[in-house]
Coordinates of C-alpha atoms in Angstrom, one line a residue:
M1 CA 0.0 0.0 0.0
R2 CA 1.5 3.3 -1.0
I3 CA 1.5 5.8 1.8
F4 CA 2.1 8.8 -0.4
S5 CA -1.2 10.5 -1.2
G6 CA -0.7 14.2 -1.2
A7 CA 1.2 16.4 -3.6
K8 CA 3.9 17.0 -1.1
E9 CA 4.4 15.0 2.1
K10 CA 6.9 15.3 4.9
F11 CA 9.2 12.5 6.2
L12 CA 11.4 12.5 9.2
V13 CA 14.2 9.9 9.0
Y14 CA 15.8 9.1 12.4
E15 CA 19.1 7.2 12.1
I16 CA 19.8 5.5 15.5
G17 CA 23.4 4.8 16.0
G18 CA 24.8 6.0 19.3
D19 CA 26.9 9.2 18.8
D20 CA 26.2 9.0 15.0
S21 CA 22.4 9.4 15.5
R22 CA 20.9 12.1 13.4
T23 CA 17.6 13.3 12.1
S24 CA 16.8 14.3 8.5
C25 CA 13.7 15.8 7.0
F26 CA 12.6 15.3 3.4
F27 CA 9.6 16.3 1.3
I28 CA 8.5 14.2 -1.7
D29 CA 6.2 15.5 -4.4
E30 CA 3.8 13.8 -6.8
D31 CA 6.6 13.4 -9.4
R32 CA 8.7 11.4 -6.9
K33 CA 11.2 14.2 -6.6
I34 CA 12.8 14.1 -3.1
H35 CA 13.6 17.4 -1.5
R36 CA 15.8 17.9 1.5
A37 CA 14.4 20.2 4.2
Y38 CA 17.0 20.0 6.9
N39 CA 19.5 17.7 8.6
F40 CA 20.9 17.8 12.2
S41 CA 22.9 15.5 14.4
L42 CA 20.9 15.6 17.6
F43 CA 17.3 14.7 18.3
N44 CA 15.5 18.1 18.9
F45 CA 11.8 17.7 18.6
D46 CA 11.1 21.4 19.0
L47 CA 12.9 22.0 15.7
R48 CA 10.1 20.1 14.0
K49 CA 7.6 22.9 14.7
R50 CA 9.7 25.3 12.7
F51 CA 9.2 23.3 9.5
E52 CA 5.5 22.5 9.9
V53 CA 3.4 23.4 6.8
K54 CA -0.4 23.6 6.4
K55 CA -2.0 20.3 7.3
E56 CA -3.8 20.0 4.0
N57 CA -0.4 20.0 2.3
S58 CA 1.5 17.7 4.6
S59 CA 1.3 14.4 6.4
N60 CA 4.1 13.4 8.7
H61 CA 5.7 10.0 8.4
S62 CA 8.4 9.1 10.9
I63 CA 10.9 6.5 9.8
V64 CA 13.3 5.0 12.4
A65 CA 16.4 3.3 10.9
L66 CA 18.6 1.5 13.4
S67 CA 22.3 0.8 12.8
P68 CA 23.2 -2.9 12.9
D69 CA 25.4 -2.2 16.0
F70 CA 22.3 -1.1 17.9
S71 CA 19.7 -3.6 16.6
A72 CA 19.0 -7.2 15.8
V73 CA 16.5 -8.7 13.5
R74 CA 14.8 -12.1 13.5
F75 CA 12.5 -13.6 10.8
F76 CA 10.6 -16.8 11.3
N77 CA 7.8 -18.6 9.6
F78 CA 4.5 -19.1 11.5
K79 CA 1.4 -21.2 10.9
Y80 CA -2.0 -20.6 12.5
T81 CA -4.8 -23.2 12.1
R82 CA -8.2 -21.7 12.6
P83 CA -11.0 -23.3 14.6
N84 CA -13.6 -22.4 12.0
K85 CA -12.5 -22.0 8.4
D86 CA -15.9 -20.7 7.2
L87 CA -15.9 -17.5 9.3
P88 CA -14.1 -14.4 7.9
I89 CA -10.8 -13.6 9.7
D90 CA -11.1 -10.4 11.7
E91 CA -8.3 -8.1 13.1
I92 CA -8.7 -9.3 16.7
E93 CA -8.4 -13.0 15.9
I94 CA -5.1 -12.6 13.9
E95 CA -3.8 -9.9 16.4
N96 CA -4.3 -12.2 19.4
F97 CA -2.5 -15.1 17.7
L98 CA 0.4 -12.9 16.6
A99 CA 0.7 -11.2 20.0
Q100 CA 0.9 -14.6 21.8
L101 CA 3.5 -15.8 19.2
T102 CA 5.5 -12.6 19.6
Q103 CA 5.7 -13.0 23.4
K104 CA 6.9 -16.6 23.0
M105 CA 9.5 -15.7 20.4
F106 CA 10.7 -12.7 22.3
L107 CA 11.5 -14.9 25.3
E108 CA 13.1 -17.4 23.1
F109 CA 15.3 -15.0 21.2
R110 CA 16.1 -12.5 23.9
E111 CA 19.3 -14.1 25.3
E112 CA 20.9 -14.7 21.9
V113 CA 19.9 -11.3 20.6
G114 CA 21.5 -9.7 23.7
E115 CA 24.7 -11.6 23.0
E116 CA 24.6 -10.5 19.4
M117 CA 24.3 -6.9 20.3
E118 CA 26.7 -7.3 23.2
R119 CA 24.1 -6.1 25.7
E120 CA 22.8 -7.5 28.9
E121 CA 19.6 -9.6 28.4
L122 CA 17.6 -7.1 30.5
D123 CA 18.8 -4.3 28.3
T124 CA 17.5 -6.1 25.2
I125 CA 14.2 -4.5 24.0
L126 CA 11.7 -5.8 21.6
L127 CA 10.9 -2.7 19.4
D128 CA 8.6 -4.1 16.8
S129 CA 6.8 -7.2 15.7
R130 CA 5.5 -7.1 12.1
P131 CA 4.2 -9.7 9.7
V132 CA 5.9 -9.2 6.3
A133 CA 4.0 -11.9 4.4
F134 CA 0.7 -13.7 4.7
F135 CA -0.6 -16.8 3.0
V136 CA -4.2 -18.0 3.4
D137 CA -4.5 -21.7 2.4
S138 CA -1.3 -21.3 0.5
S139 CA -2.4 -18.2 -1.5
L140 CA -0.2 -15.1 -1.0
V141 CA -2.4 -12.2 0.2
H142 CA -1.8 -8.6 1.2
S143 CA -3.9 -9.1 4.4
P144 CA -5.9 -12.1 5.8
V145 CA -8.5 -9.8 7.3
G146 CA -12.0 -10.5 5.8
L147 CA -10.9 -13.8 4.1
R148 CA -12.0 -17.3 4.9
G149 CA -9.7 -20.3 5.2
R150 CA -8.3 -23.0 7.5
E151 CA -4.6 -22.1 7.6
V152 CA -2.9 -18.7 7.9
K153 CA 0.8 -18.9 7.3
G154 CA 3.4 -16.1 7.0
V155 CA 6.7 -14.6 8.0
L156 CA 7.0 -12.5 11.2
E157 CA 9.8 -9.9 11.6
L158 CA 11.0 -9.0 15.1
I159 CA 13.2 -5.9 15.6
F160 CA 15.3 -5.6 18.8
T161 CA 17.3 -2.7 20.1
D162 CA 18.9 -1.8 23.4
R163 CA 17.4 0.2 26.2
A164 CA 19.4 3.4 25.6
S165 CA 18.3 3.4 21.9
F166 CA 14.7 2.7 22.9
D167 CA 14.8 5.8 25.2
L168 CA 15.6 7.9 22.0
I169 CA 13.0 6.1 19.9
Q170 CA 10.1 6.2 22.4
P171 CA 9.1 9.9 21.8
I172 CA 8.9 9.1 18.1
I173 CA 6.6 6.1 18.6
Y174 CA 4.2 8.2 20.7
S175 CA 4.5 11.4 18.5
G176 CA 1.3 10.8 16.7
D177 CA 3.0 10.5 13.4
K178 CA 2.8 7.4 11.2
V179 CA 5.9 5.4 12.3
F180 CA 7.8 2.9 10.3
L181 CA 10.6 0.9 12.0
T182 CA 13.5 -0.8 10.2
T183 CA 17.2 -1.4 10.2
K184 CA 19.7 0.3 7.9
D185 CA 21.0 -2.9 6.4
K186 CA 17.5 -4.3 5.7
S187 CA 16.4 -1.0 4.1
E188 CA 19.3 -1.0 1.8
L189 CA 18.5 -4.6 0.8
M190 CA 14.9 -3.8 0.2
A191 CA 15.7 -0.7 -1.9
I192 CA 17.5 -3.1 -4.4
A193 CA 14.6 -5.6 -4.1
H194 CA 12.0 -3.1 -5.1
S195 CA 13.9 -2.4 -8.3
A196 CA 15.2 -5.9 -9.1
G197 CA 13.1 -8.6 -7.2
K198 CA 15.3 -11.3 -5.6
S199 CA 18.3 -9.6 -4.0
A200 CA 21.2 -10.1 -1.8
L201 CA 23.3 -7.6 0.2
L202 CA 26.6 -8.0 2.0
D203 CA 27.4 -5.5 4.6
I204 CA 31.2 -5.6 4.9
R205 CA 32.2 -4.2 8.3
S206 CA 35.4 -2.8 9.7
G207 CA 35.1 -4.7 13.0
G208 CA 33.1 -7.7 14.1
K209 CA 31.3 -10.0 11.7
S210 CA 30.0 -9.0 8.3
I211 CA 26.3 -9.4 7.6
Y212 CA 24.6 -11.2 4.7
L213 CA 21.0 -10.4 3.8
E214 CA 18.8 -12.1 1.2
Y215 CA 15.3 -11.4 0.0
E216 CA 13.5 -13.8 -2.2
P217 CA 9.7 -13.2 -2.4
D218 CA 9.0 -16.6 -3.8
G219 CA 11.5 -18.5 -1.7
K220 CA 11.0 -20.7 1.3
E221 CA 12.3 -18.2 3.8
I222 CA 11.6 -14.9 2.0
F223 CA 14.1 -13.2 4.2
R224 CA 17.5 -14.4 5.4
R225 CA 20.0 -12.6 7.6
Q226 CA 23.3 -14.3 8.6
F227 CA 26.6 -13.3 10.1
L228 CA 29.9 -14.2 8.3
D229 CA 33.0 -14.8 10.3
W230 CA 34.9 -12.1 8.3
S231 CA 35.7 -8.5 8.7
L232 CA 38.0 -5.9 7.2
G233 CA 39.7 -5.5 10.6
D234 CA 41.5 -8.9 10.0
F235 CA 42.9 -7.6 6.7
F236 CA 44.0 -4.3 8.0
G237 CA 45.5 -5.9 11.1
K238 CA 47.8 -8.0 8.9
V239 CA 48.8 -5.0 6.9
A240 CA 49.5 -3.1 10.1
D241 CA 51.5 -6.0 11.6
F242 CA 53.6 -6.4 8.5
W243 CA 55.0 -2.8 8.5
A244 CA 54.3 -2.1 12.2
L245 CA 51.9 0.7 11.4
S246 CA 49.4 2.6 13.4
P247 CA 45.7 2.4 12.4
S248 CA 45.8 5.8 10.7
A249 CA 49.0 5.0 8.9
T250 CA 47.6 1.7 7.7
L251 CA 44.6 3.5 6.2
D252 CA 46.9 6.1 4.6
I253 CA 49.0 3.3 3.0
Y254 CA 45.9 1.6 1.7
D255 CA 44.4 4.8 0.2
R256 CA 47.7 5.4 -1.6
Y257 CA 47.7 1.8 -2.8
L258 CA 44.2 2.3 -4.3
N259 CA 45.4 5.4 -6.1
N260 CA 48.5 3.7 -7.5
N261 CA 50.7 5.9 -5.3
V262 CA 52.9 3.3 -3.7
S263 CA 56.0 1.4 -4.8
E264 CA 55.6 -1.8 -6.8
R265 CA 56.9 -3.8 -3.8
V266 CA 54.4 -2.3 -1.4
S267 CA 51.6 -2.9 -3.9
E268 CA 52.6 -6.5 -4.3
Q269 CA 52.7 -7.1 -0.6
I270 CA 49.2 -5.7 -0.1
D271 CA 47.9 -7.8 -3.0
K272 CA 49.5 -10.8 -1.2
I273 CA 47.6 -10.0 2.0
W274 CA 44.4 -9.0 0.3
K275 CA 43.9 -11.9 -2.2
P276 CA 43.5 -14.7 0.4
A277 CA 41.4 -12.4 2.6
L278 CA 39.0 -11.8 -0.4
N279 CA 39.0 -15.5 -1.2
S280 CA 38.1 -16.3 2.4
L281 CA 35.2 -13.9 2.1
L282 CA 33.9 -15.5 -1.1
S283 CA 34.3 -18.9 0.5
E284 CA 32.2 -17.8 3.4
L285 CA 29.4 -16.8 1.0
V286 CA 29.6 -20.1 -0.8
K287 CA 29.5 -21.9 2.5
I288 CA 26.1 -20.3 3.4
K289 CA 24.8 -21.2 -0.1
A290 CA 24.7 -17.6 -1.4
S291 CA 24.4 -17.5 -5.2
G292 CA 24.2 -15.1 -8.0
R293 CA 24.8 -11.3 -7.7
V294 CA 25.5 -10.1 -4.2
H295 CA 25.7 -6.3 -3.9
F296 CA 28.0 -5.1 -1.2
K297 CA 28.5 -2.0 0.9
S298 CA 31.9 -1.4 2.4
P299 CA 33.5 1.4 4.5
I300 CA 36.4 1.3 2.1
E301 CA 36.8 0.8 -1.7
L302 CA 37.8 -2.7 -2.7
P303 CA 40.5 -3.2 -5.4
Q304 CA 38.4 -3.7 -8.6
S305 CA 41.4 -5.3 -10.4
L306 CA 41.0 -8.3 -8.3
P307 CA 38.5 -11.1 -9.1
L308 CA 35.3 -10.7 -7.1
K309 CA 33.7 -14.0 -8.3
K310 CA 33.8 -17.5 -7.0
G311 CA 31.6 -20.4 -8.1
R312 CA 28.1 -19.0 -8.5
V313 CA 28.7 -15.9 -6.3
E314 CA 29.6 -12.6 -7.8
L315 CA 30.2 -9.5 -5.7
K316 CA 29.0 -6.2 -7.2
D317 CA 29.1 -2.6 -6.0
Y318 CA 25.9 -1.3 -4.4
P319 CA 24.0 0.5 -7.3
H320 CA 23.0 3.6 -5.4
A321 CA 22.0 5.9 -8.3
E322 CA 20.7 3.0 -10.4
V323 CA 18.2 2.0 -7.6
L324 CA 16.7 5.5 -7.4
S325 CA 16.6 5.8 -11.2
K326 CA 14.8 2.5 -11.7
L327 CA 12.2 3.3 -9.1
G328 CA 11.6 6.7 -10.7
F329 CA 13.0 8.8 -7.9
E330 CA 14.8 12.1 -8.5
L331 CA 16.7 14.2 -6.1
G332 CA 15.9 17.9 -5.7
R333 CA 18.3 20.7 -6.3
K334 CA 19.5 20.8 -2.7
F335 CA 21.3 17.5 -3.3
K336 CA 24.7 17.6 -4.9
S337 CA 24.9 15.6 -8.1
E338 CA 27.5 13.2 -6.5
S339 CA 25.7 12.9 -3.2
V340 CA 23.4 9.8 -3.8
E341 CA 25.8 7.4 -2.1
E342 CA 26.4 9.9 0.7
N343 CA 22.7 10.3 1.4
F344 CA 21.6 6.7 0.9
P345 CA 21.6 5.8 4.6
Q346 CA 18.5 8.1 4.8
L347 CA 17.1 7.5 1.3
A348 CA 17.0 3.7 1.6
P349 CA 14.6 3.7 4.7
L350 CA 12.5 6.2 2.8
V351 CA 12.2 3.9 -0.2
E352 CA 11.4 0.9 2.0
C353 CA 8.7 2.9 3.7
Y354 CA 7.3 4.0 0.4
Y355 CA 6.8 0.4 -0.7
D356 CA 5.6 -1.0 2.6
K357 CA 2.5 -3.2 2.1
G358 CA 1.9 -3.9 5.8
D359 CA -1.7 -3.8 7.1
E360 CA -1.9 -1.1 9.8
R361 CA -5.1 -2.7 11.1
I362 CA -2.8 -5.5 12.3
N363 CA 0.6 -3.8 12.7
H364 CA -0.4 -0.8 14.9
P365 CA -2.4 -2.7 17.5
L366 CA 0.3 -5.4 17.6
R367 CA 3.1 -2.9 18.2
R368 CA 1.0 -1.3 21.0
R369 CA 0.4 -4.7 22.7
I370 CA 4.1 -5.7 22.7
H371 CA 5.2 -2.6 24.6
W372 CA 4.4 -4.2 28.0
L373 CA 7.2 -6.6 27.3
I374 CA 9.7 -3.8 27.6
S375 CA 9.7 -3.8 31.4
H376 CA 10.1 -7.6 31.6

């Protein structure tokens, strides 16, 4: 269901990531041109009043996008067998089932999610529970409400965060705006998916494990999110050890290497360290049965002269501008022509929200009912 109905609508994108948290405001017009209104680093809700426009011209949509370091996501398949297949399904029936299931899965996942985020279990908060796919007697449907059938199947998404992040998010949830909750890595995957269908994304990280995400609308799981035992930190650590360099000096050497501004001997040594590291990454992808084109995002540029393919896996740069173009979006004049990649952390959640097909008759009451779990 498209949520854009007016000629010009207002969107507040809140990026939650500790000290890197920031708020951005965008307007989007009927021609899908995205206009930037303002951007600031701290959450200041009073500033919102300065940018209000007449209600008939604006509808607020608040989008919360959490950094992978401050969130965790779980997807799982569910099945509900109804006591009476001849009665139409109503909101309360499906909401009660999903609320009970959410409570059960929250208790089941809480400990492992806390470990994943490196937080205490009691500081692990269930932020959102949202069905992302419904099937009634094996037929894919937008919503089961009003339909008849014996079995309701689907995929439920749970989003977790920590208590400190939740304290930032709580005023947004109760602001009265329409609120859409997501994570940055998932929104970047879904931005590709809306332009290309089945998609895969590799979030290459400097420290900790890298994250692999996959979306396949006709697949058995629909969503897949896995950690890979690989990070850029291992590669840079070996470079630093070889020449006894500081972290900043290591990055400087690598930057000069990318720009062909080092000696042949240095270049050969970095190649010698990098090639097995890259091969290890590709092997990890093969191990988890990834296949086809896997777009990646990385805090550094990878050497394009090296092979980025192994077996049926091919790593490709994230197609920032191509995604927006395919979906018919255009950036307004306040964006610099080269700023698509720079602004994509805010634009990807906007795109995911735009194409969200969730049924608010189910999602909103379900979110409200899970909040009591926060204090447990």
